[in-house]
Short mmCIF file of C-alpha atoms and ligand atoms in Angstrom, two decimals:
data_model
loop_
_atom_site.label_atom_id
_atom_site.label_comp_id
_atom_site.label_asym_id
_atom_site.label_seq_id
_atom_site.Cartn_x
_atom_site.Cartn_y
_atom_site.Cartn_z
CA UNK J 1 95.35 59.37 106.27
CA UNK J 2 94.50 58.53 102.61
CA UNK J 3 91.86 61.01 101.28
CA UNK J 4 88.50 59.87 99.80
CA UNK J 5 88.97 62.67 97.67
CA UNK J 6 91.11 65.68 96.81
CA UNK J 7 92.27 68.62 94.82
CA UNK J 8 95.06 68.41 91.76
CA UNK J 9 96.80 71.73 91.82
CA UNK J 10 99.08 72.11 89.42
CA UNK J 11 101.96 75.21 88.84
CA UNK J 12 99.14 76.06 86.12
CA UNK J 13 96.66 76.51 88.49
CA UNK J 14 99.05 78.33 90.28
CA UNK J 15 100.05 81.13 87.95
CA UNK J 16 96.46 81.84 86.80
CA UNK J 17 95.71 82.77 90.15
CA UNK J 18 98.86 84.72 90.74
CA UNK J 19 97.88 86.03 87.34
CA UNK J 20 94.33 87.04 88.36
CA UNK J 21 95.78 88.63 91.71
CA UNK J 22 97.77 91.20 89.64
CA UNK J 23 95.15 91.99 87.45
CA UNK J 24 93.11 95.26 87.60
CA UNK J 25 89.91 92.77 88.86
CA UNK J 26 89.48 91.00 91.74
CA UNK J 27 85.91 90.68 91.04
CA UNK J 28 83.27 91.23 88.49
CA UNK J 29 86.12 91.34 86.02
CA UNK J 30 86.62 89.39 82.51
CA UNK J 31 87.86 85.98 84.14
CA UNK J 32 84.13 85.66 85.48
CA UNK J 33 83.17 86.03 81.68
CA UNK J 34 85.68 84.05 80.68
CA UNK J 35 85.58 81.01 82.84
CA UNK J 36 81.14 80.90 82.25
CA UNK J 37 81.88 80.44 78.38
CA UNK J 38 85.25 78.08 79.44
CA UNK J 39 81.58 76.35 81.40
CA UNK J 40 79.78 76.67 78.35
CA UNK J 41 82.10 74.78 76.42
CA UNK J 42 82.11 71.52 78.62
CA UNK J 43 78.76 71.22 79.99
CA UNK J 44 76.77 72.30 76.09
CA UNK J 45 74.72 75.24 77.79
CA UNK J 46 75.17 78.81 79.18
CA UNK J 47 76.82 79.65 82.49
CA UNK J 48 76.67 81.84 86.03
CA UNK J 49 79.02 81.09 88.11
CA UNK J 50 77.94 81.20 92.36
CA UNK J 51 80.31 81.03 95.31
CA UNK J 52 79.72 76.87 95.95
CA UNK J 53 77.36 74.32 95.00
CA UNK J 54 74.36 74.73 97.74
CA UNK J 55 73.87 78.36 96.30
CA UNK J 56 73.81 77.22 93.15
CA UNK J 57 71.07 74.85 94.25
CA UNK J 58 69.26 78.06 96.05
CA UNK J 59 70.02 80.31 92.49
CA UNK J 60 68.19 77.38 90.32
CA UNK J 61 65.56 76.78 92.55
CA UNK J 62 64.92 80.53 92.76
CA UNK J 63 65.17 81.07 88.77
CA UNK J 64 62.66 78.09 88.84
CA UNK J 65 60.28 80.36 90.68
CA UNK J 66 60.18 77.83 93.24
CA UNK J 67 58.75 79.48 96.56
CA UNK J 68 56.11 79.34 99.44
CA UNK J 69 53.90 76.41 99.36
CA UNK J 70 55.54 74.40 95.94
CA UNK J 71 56.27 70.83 96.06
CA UNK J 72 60.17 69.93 94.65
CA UNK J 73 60.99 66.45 94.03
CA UNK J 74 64.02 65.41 95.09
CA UNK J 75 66.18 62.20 96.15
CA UNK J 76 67.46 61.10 99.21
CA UNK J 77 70.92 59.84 98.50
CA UNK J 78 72.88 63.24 97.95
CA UNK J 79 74.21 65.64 100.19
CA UNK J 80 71.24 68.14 102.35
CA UNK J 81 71.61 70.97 100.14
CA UNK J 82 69.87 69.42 96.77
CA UNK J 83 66.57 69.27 99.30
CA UNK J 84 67.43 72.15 101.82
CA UNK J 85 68.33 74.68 98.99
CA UNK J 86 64.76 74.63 98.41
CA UNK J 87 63.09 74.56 101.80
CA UNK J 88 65.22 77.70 102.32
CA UNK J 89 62.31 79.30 99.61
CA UNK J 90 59.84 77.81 101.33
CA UNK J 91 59.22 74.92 99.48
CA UNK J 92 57.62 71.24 100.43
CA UNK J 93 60.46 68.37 99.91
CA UNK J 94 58.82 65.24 98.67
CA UNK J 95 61.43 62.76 98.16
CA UNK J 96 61.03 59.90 96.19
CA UNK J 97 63.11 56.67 96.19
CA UNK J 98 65.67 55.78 94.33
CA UNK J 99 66.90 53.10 91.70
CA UNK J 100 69.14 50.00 92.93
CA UNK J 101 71.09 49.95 90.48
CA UNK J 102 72.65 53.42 89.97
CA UNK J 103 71.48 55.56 92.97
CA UNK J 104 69.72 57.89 91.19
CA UNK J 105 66.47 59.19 91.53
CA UNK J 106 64.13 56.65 90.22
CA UNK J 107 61.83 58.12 87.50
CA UNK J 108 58.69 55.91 88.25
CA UNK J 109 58.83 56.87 91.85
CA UNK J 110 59.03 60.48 90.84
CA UNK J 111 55.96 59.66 88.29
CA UNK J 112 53.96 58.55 91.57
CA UNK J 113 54.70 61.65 93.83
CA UNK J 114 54.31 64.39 91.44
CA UNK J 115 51.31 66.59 92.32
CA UNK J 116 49.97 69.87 90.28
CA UNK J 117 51.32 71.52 93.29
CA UNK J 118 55.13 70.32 92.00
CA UNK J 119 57.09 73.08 90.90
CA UNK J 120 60.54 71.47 90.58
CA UNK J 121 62.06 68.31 90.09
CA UNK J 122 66.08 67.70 91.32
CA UNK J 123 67.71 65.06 90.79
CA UNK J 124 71.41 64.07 91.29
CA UNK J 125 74.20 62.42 88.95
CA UNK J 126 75.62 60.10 92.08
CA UNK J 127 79.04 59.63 91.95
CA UNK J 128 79.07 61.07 88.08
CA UNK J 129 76.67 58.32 86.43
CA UNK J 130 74.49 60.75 84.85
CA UNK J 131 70.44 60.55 86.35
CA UNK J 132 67.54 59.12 83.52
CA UNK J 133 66.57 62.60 82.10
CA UNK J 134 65.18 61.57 79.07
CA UNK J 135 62.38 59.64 81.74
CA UNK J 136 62.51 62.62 84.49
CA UNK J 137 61.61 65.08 81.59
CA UNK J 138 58.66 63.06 80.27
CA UNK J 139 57.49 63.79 83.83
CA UNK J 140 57.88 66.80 84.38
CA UNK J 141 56.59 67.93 81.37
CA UNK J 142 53.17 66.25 82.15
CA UNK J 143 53.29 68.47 85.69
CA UNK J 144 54.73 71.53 84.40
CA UNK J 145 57.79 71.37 86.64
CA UNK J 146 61.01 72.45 85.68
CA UNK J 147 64.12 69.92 85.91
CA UNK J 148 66.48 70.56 87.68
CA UNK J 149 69.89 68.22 87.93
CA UNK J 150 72.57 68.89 90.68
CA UNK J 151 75.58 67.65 88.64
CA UNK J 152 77.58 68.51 91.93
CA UNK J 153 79.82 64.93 90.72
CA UNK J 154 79.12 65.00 87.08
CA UNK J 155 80.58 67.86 85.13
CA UNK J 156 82.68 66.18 82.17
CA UNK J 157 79.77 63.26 82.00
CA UNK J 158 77.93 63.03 78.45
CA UNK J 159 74.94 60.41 77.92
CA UNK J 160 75.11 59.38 74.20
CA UNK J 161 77.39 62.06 73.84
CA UNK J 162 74.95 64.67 75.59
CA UNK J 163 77.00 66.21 78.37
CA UNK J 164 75.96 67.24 81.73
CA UNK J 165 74.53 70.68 81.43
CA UNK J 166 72.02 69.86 78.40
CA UNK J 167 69.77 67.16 80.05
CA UNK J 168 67.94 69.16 82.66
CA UNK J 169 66.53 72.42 82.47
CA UNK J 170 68.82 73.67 84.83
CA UNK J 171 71.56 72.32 86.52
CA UNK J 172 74.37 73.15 88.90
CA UNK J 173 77.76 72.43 89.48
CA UNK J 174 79.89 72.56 92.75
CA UNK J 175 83.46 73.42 92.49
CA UNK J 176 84.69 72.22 96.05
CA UNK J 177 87.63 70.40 96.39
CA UNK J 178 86.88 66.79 96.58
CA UNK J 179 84.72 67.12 93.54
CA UNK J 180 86.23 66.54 90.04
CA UNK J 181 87.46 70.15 89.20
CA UNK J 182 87.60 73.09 92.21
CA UNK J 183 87.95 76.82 92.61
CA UNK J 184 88.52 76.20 96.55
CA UNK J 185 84.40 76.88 96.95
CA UNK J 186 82.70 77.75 93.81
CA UNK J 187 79.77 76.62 91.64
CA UNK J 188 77.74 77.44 88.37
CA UNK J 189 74.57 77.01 86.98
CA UNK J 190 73.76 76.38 83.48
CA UNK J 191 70.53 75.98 81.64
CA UNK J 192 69.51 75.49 78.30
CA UNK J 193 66.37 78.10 78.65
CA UNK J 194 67.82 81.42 78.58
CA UNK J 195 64.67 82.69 80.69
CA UNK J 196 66.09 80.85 83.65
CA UNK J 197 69.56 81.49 83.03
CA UNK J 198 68.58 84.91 82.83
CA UNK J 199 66.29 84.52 86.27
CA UNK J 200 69.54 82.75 87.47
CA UNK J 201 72.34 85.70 86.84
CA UNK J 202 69.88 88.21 88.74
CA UNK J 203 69.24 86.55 91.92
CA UNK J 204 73.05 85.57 91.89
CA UNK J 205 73.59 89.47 91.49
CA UNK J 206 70.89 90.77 93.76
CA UNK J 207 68.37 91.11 91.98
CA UNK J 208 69.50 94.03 90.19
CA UNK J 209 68.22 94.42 87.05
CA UNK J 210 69.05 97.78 84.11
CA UNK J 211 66.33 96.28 81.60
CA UNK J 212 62.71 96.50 81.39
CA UNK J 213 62.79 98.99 84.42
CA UNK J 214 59.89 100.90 85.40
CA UNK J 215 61.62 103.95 85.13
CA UNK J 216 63.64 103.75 82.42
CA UNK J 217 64.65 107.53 81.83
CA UNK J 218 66.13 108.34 85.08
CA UNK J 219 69.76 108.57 83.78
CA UNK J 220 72.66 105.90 82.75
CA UNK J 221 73.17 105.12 86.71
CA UNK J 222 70.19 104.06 87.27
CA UNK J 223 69.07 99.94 88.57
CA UNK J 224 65.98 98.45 89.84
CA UNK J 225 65.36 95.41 92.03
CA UNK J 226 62.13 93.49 91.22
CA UNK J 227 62.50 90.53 93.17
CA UNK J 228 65.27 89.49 95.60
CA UNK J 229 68.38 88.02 95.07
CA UNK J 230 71.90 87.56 97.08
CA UNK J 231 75.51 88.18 96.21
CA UNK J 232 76.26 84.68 95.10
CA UNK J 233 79.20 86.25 92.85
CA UNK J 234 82.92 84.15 92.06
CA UNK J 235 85.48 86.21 92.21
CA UNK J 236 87.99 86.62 89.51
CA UNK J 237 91.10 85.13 91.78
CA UNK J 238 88.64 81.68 92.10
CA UNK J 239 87.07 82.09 88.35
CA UNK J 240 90.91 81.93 86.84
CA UNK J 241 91.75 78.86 88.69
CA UNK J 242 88.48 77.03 87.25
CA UNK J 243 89.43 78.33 83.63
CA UNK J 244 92.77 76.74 84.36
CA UNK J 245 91.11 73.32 85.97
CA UNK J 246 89.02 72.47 82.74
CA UNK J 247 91.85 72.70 80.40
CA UNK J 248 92.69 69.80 82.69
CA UNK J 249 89.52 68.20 82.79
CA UNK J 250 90.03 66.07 79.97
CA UNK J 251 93.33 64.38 81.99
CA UNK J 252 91.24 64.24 85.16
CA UNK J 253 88.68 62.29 83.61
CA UNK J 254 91.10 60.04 81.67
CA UNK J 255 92.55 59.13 85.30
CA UNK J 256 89.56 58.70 86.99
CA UNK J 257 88.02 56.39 84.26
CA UNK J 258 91.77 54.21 85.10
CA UNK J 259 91.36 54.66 88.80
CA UNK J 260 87.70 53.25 88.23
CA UNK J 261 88.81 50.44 85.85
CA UNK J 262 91.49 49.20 88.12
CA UNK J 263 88.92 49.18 91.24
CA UNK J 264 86.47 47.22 88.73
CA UNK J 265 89.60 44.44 87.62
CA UNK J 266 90.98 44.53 90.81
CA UNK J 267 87.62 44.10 92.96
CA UNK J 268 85.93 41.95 91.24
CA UNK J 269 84.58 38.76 92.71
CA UNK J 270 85.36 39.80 96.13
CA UNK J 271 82.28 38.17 98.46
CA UNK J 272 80.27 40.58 99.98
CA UNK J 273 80.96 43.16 98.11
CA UNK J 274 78.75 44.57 95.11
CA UNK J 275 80.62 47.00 92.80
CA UNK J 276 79.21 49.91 91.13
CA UNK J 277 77.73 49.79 87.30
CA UNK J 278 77.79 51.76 84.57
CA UNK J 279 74.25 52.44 81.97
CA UNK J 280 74.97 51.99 77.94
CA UNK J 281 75.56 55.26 76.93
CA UNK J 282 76.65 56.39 79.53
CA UNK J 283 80.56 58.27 79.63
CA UNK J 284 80.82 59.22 83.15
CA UNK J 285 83.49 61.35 84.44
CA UNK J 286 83.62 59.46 87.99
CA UNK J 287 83.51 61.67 91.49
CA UNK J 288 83.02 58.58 93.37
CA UNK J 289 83.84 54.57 93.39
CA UNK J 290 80.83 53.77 95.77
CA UNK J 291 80.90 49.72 96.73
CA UNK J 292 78.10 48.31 98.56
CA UNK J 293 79.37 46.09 101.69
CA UNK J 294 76.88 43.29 101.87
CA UNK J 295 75.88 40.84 105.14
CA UNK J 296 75.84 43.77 108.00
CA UNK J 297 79.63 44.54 107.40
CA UNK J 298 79.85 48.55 106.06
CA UNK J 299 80.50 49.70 109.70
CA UNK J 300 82.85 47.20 110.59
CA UNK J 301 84.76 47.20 107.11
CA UNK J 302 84.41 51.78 107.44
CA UNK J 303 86.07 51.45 111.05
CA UNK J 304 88.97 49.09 109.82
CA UNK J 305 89.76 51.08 106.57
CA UNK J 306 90.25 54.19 108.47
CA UNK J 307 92.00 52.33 111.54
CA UNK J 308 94.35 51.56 108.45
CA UNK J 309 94.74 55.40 107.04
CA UNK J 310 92.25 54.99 104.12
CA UNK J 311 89.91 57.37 104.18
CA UNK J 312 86.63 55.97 103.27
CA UNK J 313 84.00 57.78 103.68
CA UNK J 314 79.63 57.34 103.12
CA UNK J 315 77.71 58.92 100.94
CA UNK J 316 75.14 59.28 102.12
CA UNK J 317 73.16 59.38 105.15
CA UNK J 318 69.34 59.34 103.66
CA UNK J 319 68.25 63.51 103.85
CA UNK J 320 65.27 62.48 105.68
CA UNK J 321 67.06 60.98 108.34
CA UNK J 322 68.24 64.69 109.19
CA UNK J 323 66.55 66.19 112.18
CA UNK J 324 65.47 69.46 110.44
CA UNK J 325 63.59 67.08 108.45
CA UNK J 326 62.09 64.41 110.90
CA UNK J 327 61.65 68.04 113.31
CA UNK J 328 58.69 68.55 110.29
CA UNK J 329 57.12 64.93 110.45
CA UNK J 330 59.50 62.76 107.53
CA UNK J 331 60.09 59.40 109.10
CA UNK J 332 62.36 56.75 108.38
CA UNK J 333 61.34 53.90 106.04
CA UNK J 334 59.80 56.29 103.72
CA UNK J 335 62.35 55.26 101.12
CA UNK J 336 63.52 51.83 101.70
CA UNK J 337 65.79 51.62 98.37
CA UNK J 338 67.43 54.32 99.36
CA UNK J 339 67.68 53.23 103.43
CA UNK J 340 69.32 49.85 101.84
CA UNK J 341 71.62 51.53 99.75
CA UNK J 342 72.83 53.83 102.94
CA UNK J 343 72.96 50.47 105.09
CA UNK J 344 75.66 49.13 102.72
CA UNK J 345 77.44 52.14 101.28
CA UNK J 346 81.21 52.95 101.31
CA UNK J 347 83.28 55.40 99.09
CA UNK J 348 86.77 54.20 98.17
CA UNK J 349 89.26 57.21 97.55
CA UNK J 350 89.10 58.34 94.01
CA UNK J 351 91.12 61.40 92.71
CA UNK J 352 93.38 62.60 90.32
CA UNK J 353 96.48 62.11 92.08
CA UNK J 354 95.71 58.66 93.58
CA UNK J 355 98.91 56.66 93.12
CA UNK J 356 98.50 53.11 91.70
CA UNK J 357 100.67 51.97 94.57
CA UNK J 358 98.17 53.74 97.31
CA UNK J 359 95.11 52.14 95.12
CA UNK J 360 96.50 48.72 95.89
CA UNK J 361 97.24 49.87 99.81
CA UNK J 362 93.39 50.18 99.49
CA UNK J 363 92.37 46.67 97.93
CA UNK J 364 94.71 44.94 99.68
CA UNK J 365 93.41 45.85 102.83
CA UNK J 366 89.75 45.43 101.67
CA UNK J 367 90.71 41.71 100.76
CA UNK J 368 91.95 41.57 104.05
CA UNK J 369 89.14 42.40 106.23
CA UNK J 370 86.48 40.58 103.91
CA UNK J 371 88.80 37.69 104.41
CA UNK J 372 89.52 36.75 100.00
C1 PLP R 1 79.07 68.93 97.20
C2 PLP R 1 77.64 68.81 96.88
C3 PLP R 1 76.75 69.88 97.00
C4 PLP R 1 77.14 71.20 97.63
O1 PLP R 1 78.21 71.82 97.03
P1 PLP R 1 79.10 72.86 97.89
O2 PLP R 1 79.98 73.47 96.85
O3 PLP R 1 79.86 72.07 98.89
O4 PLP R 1 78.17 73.84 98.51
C5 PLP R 1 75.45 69.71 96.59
N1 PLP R 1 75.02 68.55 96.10
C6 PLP R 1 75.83 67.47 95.99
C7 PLP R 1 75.29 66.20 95.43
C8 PLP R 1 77.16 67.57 96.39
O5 PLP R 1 77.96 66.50 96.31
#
C-alpha cells in the first residue's frame, strides 16, 4: 500500500543518531540545546523541545495559564489533541467554524464566540497553509487571550516571509513521522514572549524551577516546584536526528512544493473534484494535498483508492463528532463549514520520497473512478 505520508531517512539521519548513541548523553545533553536553536533558526522564535505534538499542545496551553473553568477557542478540522490538550487542564472547548476556502479557523467566527471567560485561542495551519494571524491576533488582543497556533503541518511555512513560529504567541510543532520533518515522536514549542517560553520549559521539566525560590540559601543542590509540570523531555538520540532533518528541510519543502504543483497541473479540471488553494503571501511548506470529492462520492472514491494500494486517508473527522465530546453535550451541526468540508475530504499521498511514477499511479486511478 502507497502511504499518505511518510518519513525520509537518510544515511545522515542515520549517523547523527549513531553519533548521539555514543555520546556521553542520552538525555538532557547538548543535542537538546542544539537542535532548540537548529528550531530557532527555522521557525524565527525560541524553542523547547517535548516528546510529540499533543504534549506540546498540553505544555502551551499550560504556559498559557489555561486551567479550570477557561474557555479556548479552537477549530474543528485538526486532529483531537489541538482541543483535548486543553480539556486535559480543565478547560471549556468552544469551537468555532471554519473558512471554505483554506480550512482554517475562520477569524470572524472566532470574533463571535470569544467571551471574557476565553483564555486561549488555537488555531491550526491545515495541511501547511499558514492560519489568518494577523485577524486571530486582532481578536485576541481585544479578549486578552493568548494565541496559540498548532503548526503540527506547517514548520518551514512563512506568510510574507514571516515563518511559522512568529505569528502566534505560541505555537507547537509535532515531529511524527508523516509530518514534514520527524524525530520518530517528538515536538517543540516556540513563542515569541519569553514569559511563556519560559512557563513552557518548566512544565516540560516538571516544574522545577532554581530561580526566584523561596528559599534561596539552602545550598547549590537545591530546586523548588511552584506549580506542576510533567517530563515532556526529547532525548538527545531523537533531538540529533531533528538537527539532522532541518538541514534537509529546505529539500523537503522544494519536493513537496513539486509534488503539490504536479497534483495542481495534473488534477486540474477533473469534475467533481475541487483542488486545494493557496492565499497571496502565502509560502507553504505542504504536509497535505487535501482534494474535496464533490456529488456524495469521498466514500466511494476513499474505498476504491485503497482497494487500489493508495493510501488515502481523511483529515478530518470534525472533533465534536468525538464521543468524549458529544458524552459533554456538543452536537453535530454546530459547525456546518466544517461538517461540509469533512463530507468531501480526501488526502492524496504527499511526501518526500513520493516517486513521480507512483504520483501518476495515483491520478490515473483518480481519473479512473471519477470517470475523465
Ligand atoms: C499530528 C498532529 C498533532 C499531534 O502530534 P503528535 O506528535 O502525533 O502527538 C496535533 N495536531 C495536529 C494538527 C496534528 O496533525
Amino acid at each position: 500500500m502507497l502511504p499518505y505520508g511518510r518519513q525520509s531517512i537518510d544515511q545522515s539521519d542515520v549517523e547523527a543518531v549513531v553519533a548521539a548513541l555514543g555520546s556521553d548523553w542520552l538525555t538532557t545533553g547538548p543535542r537538546v540545546a542544539q537542535f532548540e536553536a537548529d528550531i530557532e533558526a527555522v521557525a524565527g522564535a525560541p524553542a523547547v523541545t517535548v516528546t510529540n505534538g499533543t504534549t506540546a499542545l498540553h505544555t502551551a496551553y499550560a504556559a498559557a495559564g489555561v486551567t479550570t473553568g477557561d474557555e479556548v477557542v479552537t477549530t474543528p478540522m485538526t486532529f483531537v489533541a489541538t482541543a483535548s490538550a486543553a480539556s486535559l487542564l480543565g478547560a471549556k472547548i468552544v469551537f468555532a467554524d471554519i473558512e471554505d476556502e483554506t480550512a482554517n479557523i475562520d477569524p470572524a467566527a472566532v470574533e463571535a464566540a470569544v467571551t471574557p471567560r476565553t483564555k486561549a485561542i488555537g488555531a491550526v495551519d491545515y495541511a501547511g497553509h499558514p492560519a489568518d494571524y494577523d485577524a486571530l491576533r486582532k481578536v485576541a488582543e481585544g479578549v486578552g487571550a493568548v494565541l496559540i497556533g498548532d503548526a503540527a503541518h506547517s514548520i518551514g511555512s512563512t506568510v510574507h516571509g514571516r515563518p511559522v513560529g512568529s505569528l502566534a504567541d505560541l505555537t507547537t510543532f509535532s515531529f511524527f513521522p508523516t509530518k514534514n520533518m520527524t524525530t520518530a515522536e517528538g515536538g517543540a514549542v516556540a513563542s515569541i514572549r519569553p514569559d511563556l517560553l519560559q512557563r513552557a520549559r518548566t512544565f516540560r521539566t516538571i516544574g522545577v524551577v532554581r530561580e526566584d525560590l523561596r528559599h534561596p540559601d539552602e545550598g547549590a543542590w537545591f530546586y523548588e516546584v511552584h506549580e506542576f509540570g510533567n517530563n515532556y523531555r526529547l532525548p538527545d538520540v531523537l533531538c540529533a536526528l531533528g538537527s539532522s532533518q532541518l538541514k534537509r528541510l529546505a529539500a523537503f519543502k522544494a519536493r513537496r512544493q513539486q509534488l503539490t504543483a504536479r497534483y495542481d497541473e495534473l488534477l486540474a479540471g477533473v469534475p467533481g473534484l475541487r483542488l486545494p488553494i493557496q492565499r497571496e503571501g502565502v509560502d507553504p511548506l505542504r504536509h497535505l494535498y487535501p482534494v474535496r470529492v464533490l456529488d456524495g462520492r469521498r466514500r466511494e472514491v476513499f474505498e476504491r483508492m485503497r482497494a487500489a494500494g493508495i493510501g488515502v486517508q481523511v483529515n478530518y473527522i470534525p472533533v465534536y463528532w468525538h464521543p468524549v465530546f458529544t458524552d459533554l453535550g456538543y452536537r453535530r451541526g454546530m459547525c456546518p463549514v466544517a461538517e461540509t468540508f469533512y463530507a468531501e475530504q480526501l488526502s492524496l499521498p504527499l511526501f518526500v520520497d513520493l516517486s513521480d511514477a507512483d504520483q501518476d499511479r495515483v491520478v490515473e486511478t483518480l481519473h479512473t473512478i471519477l470517470g475523465s
